[in-house]
PDB file of C-alpha atoms in Angstrom:
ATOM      1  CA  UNK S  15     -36.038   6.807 -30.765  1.00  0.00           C
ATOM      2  CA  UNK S  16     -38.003   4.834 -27.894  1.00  0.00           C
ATOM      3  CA  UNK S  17     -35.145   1.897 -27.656  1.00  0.00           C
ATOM      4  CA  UNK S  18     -32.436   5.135 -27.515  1.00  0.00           C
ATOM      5  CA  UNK S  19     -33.932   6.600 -24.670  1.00  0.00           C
ATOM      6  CA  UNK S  20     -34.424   3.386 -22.950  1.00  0.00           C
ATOM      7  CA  UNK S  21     -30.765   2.632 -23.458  1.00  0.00           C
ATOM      8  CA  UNK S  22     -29.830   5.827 -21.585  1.00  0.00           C
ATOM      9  CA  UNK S  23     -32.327   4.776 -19.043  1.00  0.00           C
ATOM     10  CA  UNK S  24     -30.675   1.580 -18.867  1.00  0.00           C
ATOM     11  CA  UNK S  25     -26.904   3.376 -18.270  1.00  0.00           C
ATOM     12  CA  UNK S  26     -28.351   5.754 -15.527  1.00  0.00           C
ATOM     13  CA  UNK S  27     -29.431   3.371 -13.645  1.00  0.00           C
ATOM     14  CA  UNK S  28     -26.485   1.059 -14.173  1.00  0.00           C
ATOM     15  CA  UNK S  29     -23.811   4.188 -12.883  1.00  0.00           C
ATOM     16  CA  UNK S  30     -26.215   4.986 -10.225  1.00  0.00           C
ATOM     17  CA  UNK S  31     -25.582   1.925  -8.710  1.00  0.00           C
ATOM     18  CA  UNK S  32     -22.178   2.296  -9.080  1.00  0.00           C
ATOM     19  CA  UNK S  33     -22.266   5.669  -7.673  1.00  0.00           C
ATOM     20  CA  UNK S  34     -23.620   4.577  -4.034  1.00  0.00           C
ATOM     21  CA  UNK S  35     -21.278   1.364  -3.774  1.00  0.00           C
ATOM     22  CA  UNK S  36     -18.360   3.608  -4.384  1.00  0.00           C
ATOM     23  CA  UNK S  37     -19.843   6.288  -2.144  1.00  0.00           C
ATOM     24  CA  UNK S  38     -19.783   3.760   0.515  1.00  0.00           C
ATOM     25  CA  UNK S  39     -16.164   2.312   0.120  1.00  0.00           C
ATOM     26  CA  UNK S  40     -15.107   5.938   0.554  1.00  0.00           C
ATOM     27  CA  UNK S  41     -17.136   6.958   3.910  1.00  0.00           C
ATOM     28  CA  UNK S  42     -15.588   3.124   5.074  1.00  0.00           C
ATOM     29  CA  UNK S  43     -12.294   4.128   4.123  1.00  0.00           C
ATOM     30  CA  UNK S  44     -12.176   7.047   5.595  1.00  0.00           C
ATOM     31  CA  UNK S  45     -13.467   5.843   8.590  1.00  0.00           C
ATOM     32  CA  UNK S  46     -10.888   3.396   8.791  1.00  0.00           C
ATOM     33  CA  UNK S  47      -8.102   5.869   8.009  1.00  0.00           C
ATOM     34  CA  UNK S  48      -8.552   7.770  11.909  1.00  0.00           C
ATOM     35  CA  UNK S  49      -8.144   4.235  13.140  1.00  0.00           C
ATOM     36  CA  UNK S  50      -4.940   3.463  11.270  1.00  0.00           C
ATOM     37  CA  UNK S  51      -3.424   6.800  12.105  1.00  0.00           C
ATOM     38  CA  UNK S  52      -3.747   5.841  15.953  1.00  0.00           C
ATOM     39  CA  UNK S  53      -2.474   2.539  15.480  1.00  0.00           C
ATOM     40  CA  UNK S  54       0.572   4.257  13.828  1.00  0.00           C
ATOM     41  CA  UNK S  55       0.540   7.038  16.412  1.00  0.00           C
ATOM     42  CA  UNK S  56       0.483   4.113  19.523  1.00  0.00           C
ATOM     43  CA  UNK S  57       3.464   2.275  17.789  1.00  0.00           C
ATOM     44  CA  UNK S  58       5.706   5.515  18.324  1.00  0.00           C
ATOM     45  CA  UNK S  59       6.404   5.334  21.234  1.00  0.00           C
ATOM     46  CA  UNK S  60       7.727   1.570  22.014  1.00  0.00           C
ATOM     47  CA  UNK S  61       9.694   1.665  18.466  1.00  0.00           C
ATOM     48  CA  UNK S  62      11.292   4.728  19.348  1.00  0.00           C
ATOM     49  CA  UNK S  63      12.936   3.473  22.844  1.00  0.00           C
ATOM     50  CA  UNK S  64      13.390  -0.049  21.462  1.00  0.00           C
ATOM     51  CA  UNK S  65      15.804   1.957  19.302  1.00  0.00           C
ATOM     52  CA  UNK S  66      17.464   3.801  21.778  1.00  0.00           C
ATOM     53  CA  UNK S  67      18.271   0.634  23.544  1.00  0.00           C
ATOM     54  CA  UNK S  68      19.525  -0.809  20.409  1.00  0.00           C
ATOM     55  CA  UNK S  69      21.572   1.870  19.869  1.00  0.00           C
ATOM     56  CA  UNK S  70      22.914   2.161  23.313  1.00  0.00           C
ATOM     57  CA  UNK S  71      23.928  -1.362  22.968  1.00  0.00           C
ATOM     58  CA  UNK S  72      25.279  -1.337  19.959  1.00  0.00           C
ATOM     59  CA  UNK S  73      27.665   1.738  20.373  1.00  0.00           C
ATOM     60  CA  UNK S  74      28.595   0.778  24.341  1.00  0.00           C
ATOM     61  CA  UNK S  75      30.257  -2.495  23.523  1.00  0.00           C
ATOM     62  CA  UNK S  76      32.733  -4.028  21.301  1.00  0.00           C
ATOM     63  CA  UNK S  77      30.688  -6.624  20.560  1.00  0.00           C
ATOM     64  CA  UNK S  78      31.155  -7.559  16.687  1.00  0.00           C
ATOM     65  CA  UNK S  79      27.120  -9.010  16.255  1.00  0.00           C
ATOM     66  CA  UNK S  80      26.281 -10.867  12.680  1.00  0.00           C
ATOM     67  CA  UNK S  81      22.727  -8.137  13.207  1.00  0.00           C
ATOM     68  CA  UNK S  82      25.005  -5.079  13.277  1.00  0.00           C
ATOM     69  CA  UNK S  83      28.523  -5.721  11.452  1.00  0.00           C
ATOM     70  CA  UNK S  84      28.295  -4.839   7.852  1.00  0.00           C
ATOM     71  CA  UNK S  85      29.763  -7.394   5.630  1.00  0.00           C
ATOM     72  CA  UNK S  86      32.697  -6.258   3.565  1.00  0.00           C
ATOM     73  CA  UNK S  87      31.583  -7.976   0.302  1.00  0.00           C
ATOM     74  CA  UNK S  88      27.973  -8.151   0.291  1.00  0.00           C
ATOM     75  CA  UNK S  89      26.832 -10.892  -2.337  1.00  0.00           C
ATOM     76  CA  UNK S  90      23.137 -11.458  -1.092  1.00  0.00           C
ATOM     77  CA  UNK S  91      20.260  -9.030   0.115  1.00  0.00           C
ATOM     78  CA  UNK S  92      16.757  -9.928   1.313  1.00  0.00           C
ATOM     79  CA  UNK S  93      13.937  -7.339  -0.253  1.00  0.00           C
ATOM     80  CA  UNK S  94      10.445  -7.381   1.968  1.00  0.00           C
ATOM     81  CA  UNK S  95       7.897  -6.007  -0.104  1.00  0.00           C
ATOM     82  CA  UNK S  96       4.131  -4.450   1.506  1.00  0.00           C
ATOM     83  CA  UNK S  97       1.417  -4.213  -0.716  1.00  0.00           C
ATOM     84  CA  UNK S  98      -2.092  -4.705  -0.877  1.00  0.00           C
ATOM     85  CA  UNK S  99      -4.830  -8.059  -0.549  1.00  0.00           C
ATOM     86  CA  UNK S 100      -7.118  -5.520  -2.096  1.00  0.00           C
ATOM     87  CA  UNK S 101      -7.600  -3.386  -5.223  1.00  0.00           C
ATOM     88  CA  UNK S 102      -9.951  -0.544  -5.414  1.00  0.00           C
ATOM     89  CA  UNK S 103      -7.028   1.868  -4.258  1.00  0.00           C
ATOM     90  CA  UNK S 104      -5.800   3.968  -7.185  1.00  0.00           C
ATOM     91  CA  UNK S 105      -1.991   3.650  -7.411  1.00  0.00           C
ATOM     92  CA  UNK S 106      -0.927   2.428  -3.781  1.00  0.00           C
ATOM     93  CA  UNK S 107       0.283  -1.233  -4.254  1.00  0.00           C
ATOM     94  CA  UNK S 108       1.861  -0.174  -8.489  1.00  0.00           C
ATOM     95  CA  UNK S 109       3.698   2.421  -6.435  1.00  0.00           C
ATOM     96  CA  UNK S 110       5.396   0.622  -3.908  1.00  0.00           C
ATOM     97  CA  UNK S 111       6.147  -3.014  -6.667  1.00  0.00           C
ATOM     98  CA  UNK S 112       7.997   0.379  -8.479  1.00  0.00           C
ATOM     99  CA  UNK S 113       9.949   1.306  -5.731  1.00  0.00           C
ATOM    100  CA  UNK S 114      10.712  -2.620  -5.118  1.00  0.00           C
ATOM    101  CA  UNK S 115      12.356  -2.989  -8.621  1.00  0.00           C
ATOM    102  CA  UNK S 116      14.532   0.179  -8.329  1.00  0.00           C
ATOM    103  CA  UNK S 117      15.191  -1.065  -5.076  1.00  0.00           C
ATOM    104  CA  UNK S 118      16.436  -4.857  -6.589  1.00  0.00           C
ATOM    105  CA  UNK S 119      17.879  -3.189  -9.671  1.00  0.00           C
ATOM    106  CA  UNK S 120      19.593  -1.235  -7.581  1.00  0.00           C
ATOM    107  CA  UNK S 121      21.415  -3.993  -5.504  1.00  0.00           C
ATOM    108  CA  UNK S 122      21.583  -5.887  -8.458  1.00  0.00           C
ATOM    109  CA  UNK S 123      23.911  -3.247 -10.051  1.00  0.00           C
ATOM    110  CA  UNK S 124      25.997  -3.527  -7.081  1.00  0.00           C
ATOM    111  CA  UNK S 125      26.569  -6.989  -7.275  1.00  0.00           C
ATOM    112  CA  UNK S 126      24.294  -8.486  -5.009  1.00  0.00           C
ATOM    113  CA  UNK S 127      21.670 -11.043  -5.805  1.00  0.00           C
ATOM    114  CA  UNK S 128      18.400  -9.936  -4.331  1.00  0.00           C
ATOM    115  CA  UNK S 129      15.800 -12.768  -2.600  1.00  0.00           C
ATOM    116  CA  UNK S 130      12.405 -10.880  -2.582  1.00  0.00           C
ATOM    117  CA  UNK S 131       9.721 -11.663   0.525  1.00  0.00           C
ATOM    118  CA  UNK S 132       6.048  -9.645  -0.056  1.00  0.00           C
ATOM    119  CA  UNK S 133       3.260  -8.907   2.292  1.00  0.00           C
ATOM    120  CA  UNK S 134       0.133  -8.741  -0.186  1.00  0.00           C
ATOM    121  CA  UNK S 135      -1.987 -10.452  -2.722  1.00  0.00           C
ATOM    122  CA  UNK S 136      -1.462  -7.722  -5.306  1.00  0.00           C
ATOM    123  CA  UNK S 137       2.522  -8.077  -5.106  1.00  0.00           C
ATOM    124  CA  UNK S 138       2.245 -11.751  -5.251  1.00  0.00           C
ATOM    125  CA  UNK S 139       0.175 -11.285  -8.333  1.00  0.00           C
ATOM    126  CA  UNK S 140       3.113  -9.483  -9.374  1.00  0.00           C
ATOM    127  CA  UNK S 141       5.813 -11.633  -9.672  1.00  0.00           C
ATOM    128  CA  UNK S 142       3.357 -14.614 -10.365  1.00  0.00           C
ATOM    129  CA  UNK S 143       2.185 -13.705 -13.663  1.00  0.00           C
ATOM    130  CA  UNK S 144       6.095 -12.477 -14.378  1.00  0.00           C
ATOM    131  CA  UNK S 145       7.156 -15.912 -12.996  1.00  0.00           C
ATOM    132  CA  UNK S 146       9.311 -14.783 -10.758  1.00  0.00           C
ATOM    133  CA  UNK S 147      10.659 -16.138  -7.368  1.00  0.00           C
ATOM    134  CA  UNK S 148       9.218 -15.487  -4.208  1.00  0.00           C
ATOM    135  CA  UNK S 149      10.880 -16.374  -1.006  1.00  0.00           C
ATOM    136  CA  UNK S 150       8.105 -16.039   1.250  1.00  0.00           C
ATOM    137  CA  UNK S 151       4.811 -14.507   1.130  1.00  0.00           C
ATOM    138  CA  UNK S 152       2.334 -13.653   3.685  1.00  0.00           C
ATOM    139  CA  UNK S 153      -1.449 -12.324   2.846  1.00  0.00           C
ATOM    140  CA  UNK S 154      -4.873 -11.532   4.636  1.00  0.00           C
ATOM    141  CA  UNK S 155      -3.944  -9.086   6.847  1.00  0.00           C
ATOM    142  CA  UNK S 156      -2.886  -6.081   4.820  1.00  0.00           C
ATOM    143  CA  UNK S 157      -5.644  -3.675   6.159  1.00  0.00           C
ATOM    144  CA  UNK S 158      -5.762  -3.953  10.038  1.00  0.00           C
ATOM    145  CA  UNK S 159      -2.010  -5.762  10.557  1.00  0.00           C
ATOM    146  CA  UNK S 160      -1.909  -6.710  14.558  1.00  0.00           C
ATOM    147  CA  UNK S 161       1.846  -7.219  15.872  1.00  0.00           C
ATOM    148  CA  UNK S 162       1.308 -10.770  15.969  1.00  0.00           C
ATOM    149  CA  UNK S 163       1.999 -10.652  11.546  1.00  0.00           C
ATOM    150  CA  UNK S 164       4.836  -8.318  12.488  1.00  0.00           C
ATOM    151  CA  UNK S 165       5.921 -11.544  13.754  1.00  0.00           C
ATOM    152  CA  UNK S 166       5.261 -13.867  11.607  1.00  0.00           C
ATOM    153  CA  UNK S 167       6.700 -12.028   9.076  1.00  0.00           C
ATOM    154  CA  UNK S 168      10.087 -10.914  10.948  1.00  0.00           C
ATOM    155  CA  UNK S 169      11.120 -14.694  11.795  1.00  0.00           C
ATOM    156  CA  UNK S 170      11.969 -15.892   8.268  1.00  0.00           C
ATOM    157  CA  UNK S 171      14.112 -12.825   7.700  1.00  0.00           C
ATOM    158  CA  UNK S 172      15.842 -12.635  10.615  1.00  0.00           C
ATOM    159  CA  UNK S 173      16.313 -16.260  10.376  1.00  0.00           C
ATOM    160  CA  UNK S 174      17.781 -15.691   6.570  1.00  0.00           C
ATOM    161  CA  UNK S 175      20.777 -13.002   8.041  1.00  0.00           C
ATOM    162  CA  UNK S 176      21.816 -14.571  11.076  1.00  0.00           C
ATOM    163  CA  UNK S 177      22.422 -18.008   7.738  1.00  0.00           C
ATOM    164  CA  UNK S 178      26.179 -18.167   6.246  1.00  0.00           C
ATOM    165  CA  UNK S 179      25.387 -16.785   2.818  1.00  0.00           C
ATOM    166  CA  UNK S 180      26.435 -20.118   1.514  1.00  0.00           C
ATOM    167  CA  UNK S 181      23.264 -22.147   3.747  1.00  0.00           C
ATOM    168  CA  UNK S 182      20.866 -20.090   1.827  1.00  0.00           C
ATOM    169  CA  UNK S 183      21.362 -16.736   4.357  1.00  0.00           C
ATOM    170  CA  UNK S 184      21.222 -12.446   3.598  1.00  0.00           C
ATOM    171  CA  UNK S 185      24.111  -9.664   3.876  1.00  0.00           C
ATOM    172  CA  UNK S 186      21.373  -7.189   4.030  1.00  0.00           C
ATOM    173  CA  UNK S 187      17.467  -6.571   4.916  1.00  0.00           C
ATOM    174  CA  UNK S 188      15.550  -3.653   3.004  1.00  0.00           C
ATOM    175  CA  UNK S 189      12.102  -2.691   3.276  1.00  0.00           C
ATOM    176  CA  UNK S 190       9.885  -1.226   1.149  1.00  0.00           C
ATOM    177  CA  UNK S 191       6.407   0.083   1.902  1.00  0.00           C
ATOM    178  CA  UNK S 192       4.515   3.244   1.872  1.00  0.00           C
ATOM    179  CA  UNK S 193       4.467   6.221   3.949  1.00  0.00           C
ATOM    180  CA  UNK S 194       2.000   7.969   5.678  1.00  0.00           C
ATOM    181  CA  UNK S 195       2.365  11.430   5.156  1.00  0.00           C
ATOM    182  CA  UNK S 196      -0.954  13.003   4.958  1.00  0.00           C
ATOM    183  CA  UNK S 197      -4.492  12.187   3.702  1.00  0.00           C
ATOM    184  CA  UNK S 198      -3.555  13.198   0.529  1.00  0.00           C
ATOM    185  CA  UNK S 199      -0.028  12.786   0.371  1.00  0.00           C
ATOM    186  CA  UNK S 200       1.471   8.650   0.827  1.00  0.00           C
ATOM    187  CA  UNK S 201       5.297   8.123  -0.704  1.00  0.00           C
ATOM    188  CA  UNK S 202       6.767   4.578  -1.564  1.00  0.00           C
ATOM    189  CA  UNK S 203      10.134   4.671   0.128  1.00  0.00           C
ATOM    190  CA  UNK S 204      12.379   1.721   0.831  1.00  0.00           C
ATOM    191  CA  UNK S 205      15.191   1.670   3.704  1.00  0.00           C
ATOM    192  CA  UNK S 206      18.037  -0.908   5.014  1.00  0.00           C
ATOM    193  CA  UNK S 207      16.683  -2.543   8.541  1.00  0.00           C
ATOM    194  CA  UNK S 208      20.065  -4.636   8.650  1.00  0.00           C
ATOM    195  CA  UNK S 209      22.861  -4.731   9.268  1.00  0.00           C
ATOM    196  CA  UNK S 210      22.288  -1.428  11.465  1.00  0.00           C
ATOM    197  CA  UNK S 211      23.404   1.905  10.394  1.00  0.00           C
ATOM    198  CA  UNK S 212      23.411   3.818  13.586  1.00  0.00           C
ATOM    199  CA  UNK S 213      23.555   7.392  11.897  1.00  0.00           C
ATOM    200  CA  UNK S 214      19.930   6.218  10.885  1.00  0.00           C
ATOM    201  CA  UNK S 215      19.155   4.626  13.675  1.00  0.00           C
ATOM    202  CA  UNK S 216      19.919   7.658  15.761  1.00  0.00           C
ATOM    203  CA  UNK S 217      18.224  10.195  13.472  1.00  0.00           C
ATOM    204  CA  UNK S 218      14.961   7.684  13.233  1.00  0.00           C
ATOM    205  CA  UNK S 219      14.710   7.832  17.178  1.00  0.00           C
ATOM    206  CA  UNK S 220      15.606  11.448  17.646  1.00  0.00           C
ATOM    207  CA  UNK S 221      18.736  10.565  19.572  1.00  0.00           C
ATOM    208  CA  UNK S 222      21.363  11.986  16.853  1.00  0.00           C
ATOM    209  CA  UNK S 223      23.900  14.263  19.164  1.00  0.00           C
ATOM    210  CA  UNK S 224      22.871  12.503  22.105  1.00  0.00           C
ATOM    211  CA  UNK S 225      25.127  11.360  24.689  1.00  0.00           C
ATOM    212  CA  UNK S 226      23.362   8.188  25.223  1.00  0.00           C
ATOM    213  CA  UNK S 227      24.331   6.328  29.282  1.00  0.00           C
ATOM    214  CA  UNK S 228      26.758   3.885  29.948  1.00  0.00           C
ATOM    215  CA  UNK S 229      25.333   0.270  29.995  1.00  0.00           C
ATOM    216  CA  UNK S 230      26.589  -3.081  32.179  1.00  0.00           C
ATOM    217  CA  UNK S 231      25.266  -6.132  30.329  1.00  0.00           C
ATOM    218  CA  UNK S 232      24.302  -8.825  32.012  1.00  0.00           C
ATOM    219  CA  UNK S 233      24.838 -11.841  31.353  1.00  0.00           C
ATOM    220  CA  UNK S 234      26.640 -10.387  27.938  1.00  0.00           C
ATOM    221  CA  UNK S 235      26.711  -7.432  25.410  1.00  0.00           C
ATOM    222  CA  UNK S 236      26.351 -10.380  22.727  1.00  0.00           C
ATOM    223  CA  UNK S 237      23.235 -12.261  24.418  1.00  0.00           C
ATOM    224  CA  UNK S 238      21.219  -8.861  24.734  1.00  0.00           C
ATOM    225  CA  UNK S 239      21.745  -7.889  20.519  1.00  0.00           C
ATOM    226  CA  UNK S 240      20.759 -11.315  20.557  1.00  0.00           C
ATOM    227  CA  UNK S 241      17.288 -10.579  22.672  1.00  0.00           C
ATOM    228  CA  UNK S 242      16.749  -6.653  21.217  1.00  0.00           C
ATOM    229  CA  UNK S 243      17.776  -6.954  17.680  1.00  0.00           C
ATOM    230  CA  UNK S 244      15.005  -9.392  16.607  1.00  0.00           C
ATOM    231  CA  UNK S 245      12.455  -7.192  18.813  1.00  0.00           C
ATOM    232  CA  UNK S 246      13.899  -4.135  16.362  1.00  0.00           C
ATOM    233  CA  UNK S 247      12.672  -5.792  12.992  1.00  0.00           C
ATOM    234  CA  UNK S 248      10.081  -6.452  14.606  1.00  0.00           C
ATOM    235  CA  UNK S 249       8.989  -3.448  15.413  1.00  0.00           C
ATOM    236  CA  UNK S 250       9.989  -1.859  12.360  1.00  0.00           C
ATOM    237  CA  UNK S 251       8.035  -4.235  10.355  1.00  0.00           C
ATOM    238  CA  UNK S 252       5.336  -3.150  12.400  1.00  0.00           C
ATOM    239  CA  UNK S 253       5.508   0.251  12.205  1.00  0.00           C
ATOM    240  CA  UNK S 254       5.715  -0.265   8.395  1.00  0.00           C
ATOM    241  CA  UNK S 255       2.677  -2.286   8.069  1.00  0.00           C
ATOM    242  CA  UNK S 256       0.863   0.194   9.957  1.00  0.00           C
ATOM    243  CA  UNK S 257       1.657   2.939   7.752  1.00  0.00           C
ATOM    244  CA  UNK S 258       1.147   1.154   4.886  1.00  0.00           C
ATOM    245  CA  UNK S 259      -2.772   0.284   5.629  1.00  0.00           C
ATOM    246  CA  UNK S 260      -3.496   4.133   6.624  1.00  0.00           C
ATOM    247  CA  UNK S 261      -1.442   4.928   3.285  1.00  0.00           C
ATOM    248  CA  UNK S 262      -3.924   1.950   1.842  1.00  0.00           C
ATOM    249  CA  UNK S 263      -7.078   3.246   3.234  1.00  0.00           C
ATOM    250  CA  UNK S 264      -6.139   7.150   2.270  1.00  0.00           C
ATOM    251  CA  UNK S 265      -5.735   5.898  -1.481  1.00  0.00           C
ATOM    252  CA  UNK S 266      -8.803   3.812  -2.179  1.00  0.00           C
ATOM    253  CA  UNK S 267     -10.680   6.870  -0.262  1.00  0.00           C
ATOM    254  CA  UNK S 268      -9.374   8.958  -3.025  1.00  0.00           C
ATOM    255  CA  UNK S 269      -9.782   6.556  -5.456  1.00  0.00           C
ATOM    256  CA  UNK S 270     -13.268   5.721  -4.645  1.00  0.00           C
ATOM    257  CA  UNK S 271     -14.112   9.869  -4.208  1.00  0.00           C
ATOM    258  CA  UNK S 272     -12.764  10.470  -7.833  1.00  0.00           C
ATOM    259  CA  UNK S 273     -15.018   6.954  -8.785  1.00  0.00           C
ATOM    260  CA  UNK S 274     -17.921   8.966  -7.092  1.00  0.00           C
ATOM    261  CA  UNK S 275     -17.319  12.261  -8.599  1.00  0.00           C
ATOM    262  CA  UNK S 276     -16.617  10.883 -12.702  1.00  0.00           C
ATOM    263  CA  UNK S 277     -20.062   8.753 -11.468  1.00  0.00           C
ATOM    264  CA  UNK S 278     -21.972  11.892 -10.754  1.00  0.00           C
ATOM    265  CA  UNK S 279     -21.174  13.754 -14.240  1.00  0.00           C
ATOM    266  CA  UNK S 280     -21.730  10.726 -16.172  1.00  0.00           C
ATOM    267  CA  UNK S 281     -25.198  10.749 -14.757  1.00  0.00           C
ATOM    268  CA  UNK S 282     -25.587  14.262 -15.650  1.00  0.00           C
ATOM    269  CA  UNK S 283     -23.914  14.108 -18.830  1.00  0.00           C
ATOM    270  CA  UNK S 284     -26.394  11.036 -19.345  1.00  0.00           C
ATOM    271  CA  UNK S 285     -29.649  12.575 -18.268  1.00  0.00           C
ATOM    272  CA  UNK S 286     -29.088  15.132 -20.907  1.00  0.00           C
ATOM    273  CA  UNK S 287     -28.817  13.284 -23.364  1.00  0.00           C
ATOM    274  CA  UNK S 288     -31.633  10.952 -22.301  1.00  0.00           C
ATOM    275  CA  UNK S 289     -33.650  14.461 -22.416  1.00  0.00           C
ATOM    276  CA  UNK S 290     -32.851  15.567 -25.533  1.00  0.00           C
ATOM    277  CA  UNK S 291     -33.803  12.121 -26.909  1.00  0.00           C
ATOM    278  CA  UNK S 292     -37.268  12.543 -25.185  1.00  0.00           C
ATOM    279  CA  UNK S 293     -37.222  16.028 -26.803  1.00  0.00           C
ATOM    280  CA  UNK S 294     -36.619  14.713 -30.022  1.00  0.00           C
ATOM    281  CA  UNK S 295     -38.798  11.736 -29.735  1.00  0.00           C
ATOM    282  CA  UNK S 296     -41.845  14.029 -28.792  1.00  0.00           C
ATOM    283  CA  UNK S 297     -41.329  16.274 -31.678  1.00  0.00           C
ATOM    284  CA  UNK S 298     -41.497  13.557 -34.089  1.00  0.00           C
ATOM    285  CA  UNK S 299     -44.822  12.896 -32.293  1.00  0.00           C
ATOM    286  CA  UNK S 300     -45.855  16.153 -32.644  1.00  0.00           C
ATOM    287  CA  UNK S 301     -44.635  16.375 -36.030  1.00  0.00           C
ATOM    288  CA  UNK S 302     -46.488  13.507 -36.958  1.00  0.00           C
ATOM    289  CA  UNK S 303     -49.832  13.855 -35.471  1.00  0.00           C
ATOM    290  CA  UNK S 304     -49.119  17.671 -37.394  1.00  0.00           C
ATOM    291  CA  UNK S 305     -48.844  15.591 -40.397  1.00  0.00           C
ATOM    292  CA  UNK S 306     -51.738  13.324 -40.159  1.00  0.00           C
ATOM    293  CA  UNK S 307     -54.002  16.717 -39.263  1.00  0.00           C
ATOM    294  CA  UNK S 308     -52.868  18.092 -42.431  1.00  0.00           C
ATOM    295  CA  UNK S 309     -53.129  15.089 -44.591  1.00  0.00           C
ATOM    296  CA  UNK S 310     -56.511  14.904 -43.249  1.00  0.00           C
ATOM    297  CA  UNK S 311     -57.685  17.996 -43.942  1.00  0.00           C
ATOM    298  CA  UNK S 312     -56.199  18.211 -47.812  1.00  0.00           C
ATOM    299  CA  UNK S 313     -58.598  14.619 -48.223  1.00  0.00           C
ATOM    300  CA  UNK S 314     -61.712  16.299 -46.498  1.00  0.00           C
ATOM    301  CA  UNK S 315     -61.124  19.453 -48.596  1.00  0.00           C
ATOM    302  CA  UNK S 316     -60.318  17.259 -52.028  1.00  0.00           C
ATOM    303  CA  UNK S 317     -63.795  15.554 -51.165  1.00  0.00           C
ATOM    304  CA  UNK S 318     -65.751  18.766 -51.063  1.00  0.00           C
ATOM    305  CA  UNK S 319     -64.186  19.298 -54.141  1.00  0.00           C
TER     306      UNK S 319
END
């Protein structure tokens, strides 16, 4: 009975240490959570009148642009996928690979081959233990994404759709990443960044209905898609990177809170049983010391005898 009790002993201790290192991710999570939400919040602004410009450029001129003419036979689509570099947060990076394979069976069904790019350890672990081909990957900065990795990451794709199809290029750019709705509430949603679609352009910046100005373009309609377009991935990239790392941080606070919580009643639901093993064990003390009192008392009485 002395080994159970020192196994339960064992256990508590074991899940209490669990307890305050999963206590801590949370309170760090959610700490970091306000500071993604500004970052989001900051990004608004400058993505929103990037794409009223685009817009206003796009619809004032007659200017056919590889960045905003849709193909008429699409046979190739680029797929950027955000995820995670860490684990530790519940359902987040599953969530959005999910979304990424409707997404590609999707295009698939329509004919299109799909070339898949991922922002994340935990989607790269993805398609490398399916064996599947990556054509890019960037990692380490998942968490607190500056605009520089918007960057980095925006060159190779819009490097792959302004390519002939034939010289290795895209028809079409979707992204897929996860949405910051709430603190409780993040969706996986995926969405075409090119070639434009300026009925979601327009309802993205709040400018559907709007008589946008009329624009002269200096030194051409052409060069300035050429100058804002990239700037618009860009910035869209951004914004989704952002909202992915609150959405990040939001999950592995609830993750870790839930880890915290089924902690705490496995303690409890430990410590009783570690009590009723004491409670057991000193009953067969008491039972036996009982015992030995009796047995010595039938010998002294047998001796009288």
């Amino acid at each position: 009975m002395g080994a159970q009790l020192r196994v339960y002993k064992r256990r508590i201790r074991a899940v209490t240490a669990t307890k305050k290192i999963t206590k801590a991710m949370e309170m760090i999570a959610a700490s970091r959570i306000v500071k993604a939400q500004r970052k989001v919040a900051a990004s608004m602004p400058y993505a929103t009148e990037l794409t009223r410009a685009v817009t206003a450029v796009a619809t004032g001129s007659n200017t056919k642009h590889a960045l905003t003419t849709e193909v008429e036979t699409p046979v190739r689509a680029a797929v950027l996928l955000i995820t995670s570099d860490r684990g530790l947060a519940g359902g987040y990076s599953s969530n959005a690979i999910k979304q990424a394979e409707r997404l590609s069976e999707r295009l698939r069904g329509e004919g299109k081959e799909v070339d898949t790019f991922i922002v994340g350890r935990k989607g790269l672990a993805y398609f490398g233990f399916r064996e599947r081909k990556v054509a890019e990957s960037w990692t380490g900065f998942t968490d607190s994404p500056a605009y520089a990795d918007a960057k980095r990451v925006a060159e190779p794709l819009i490097e792959a759709i302004q390519k002939e199809t034939a010289e290795g290029g895209v028809d079409e750019l979707h992204i897929v990443y996860t949405e910051f709705v709430s603190m409780m509430t993040q969706n996986a949603v995926d969405g075409r960044m090119l070639p434009l679609s300026f009925d979601k352009v327009e309802e993205e910046s709040g400018a559907k209905g709007e008589i946008l100005p009329l624009f002269d373009f200096e030194p051409s309609a052409e060069d300035v898609l050429d100058a804002l377009l990239p700037r618009y991935v860009e910035s869209r990239i951004y914004n989704a990177l952002l909202q992915s790392a609150a959405s990040e941080h939001a999950a592995r606070r609830r993750a870790m809170k839930s880890a915290t919580d089924n902690a705490g009643d496995l303690i409890k639901s430990l410590s009783r049983l570690a009590n009723a093993a004491r409670q057991a064990e000193i009953t067969q003390e008491i039972s036996e010391i009982v015992g030995g009192a009796s047995a010595m008392a039938d010998a002294t009485a047998g001796s009288d005898k």
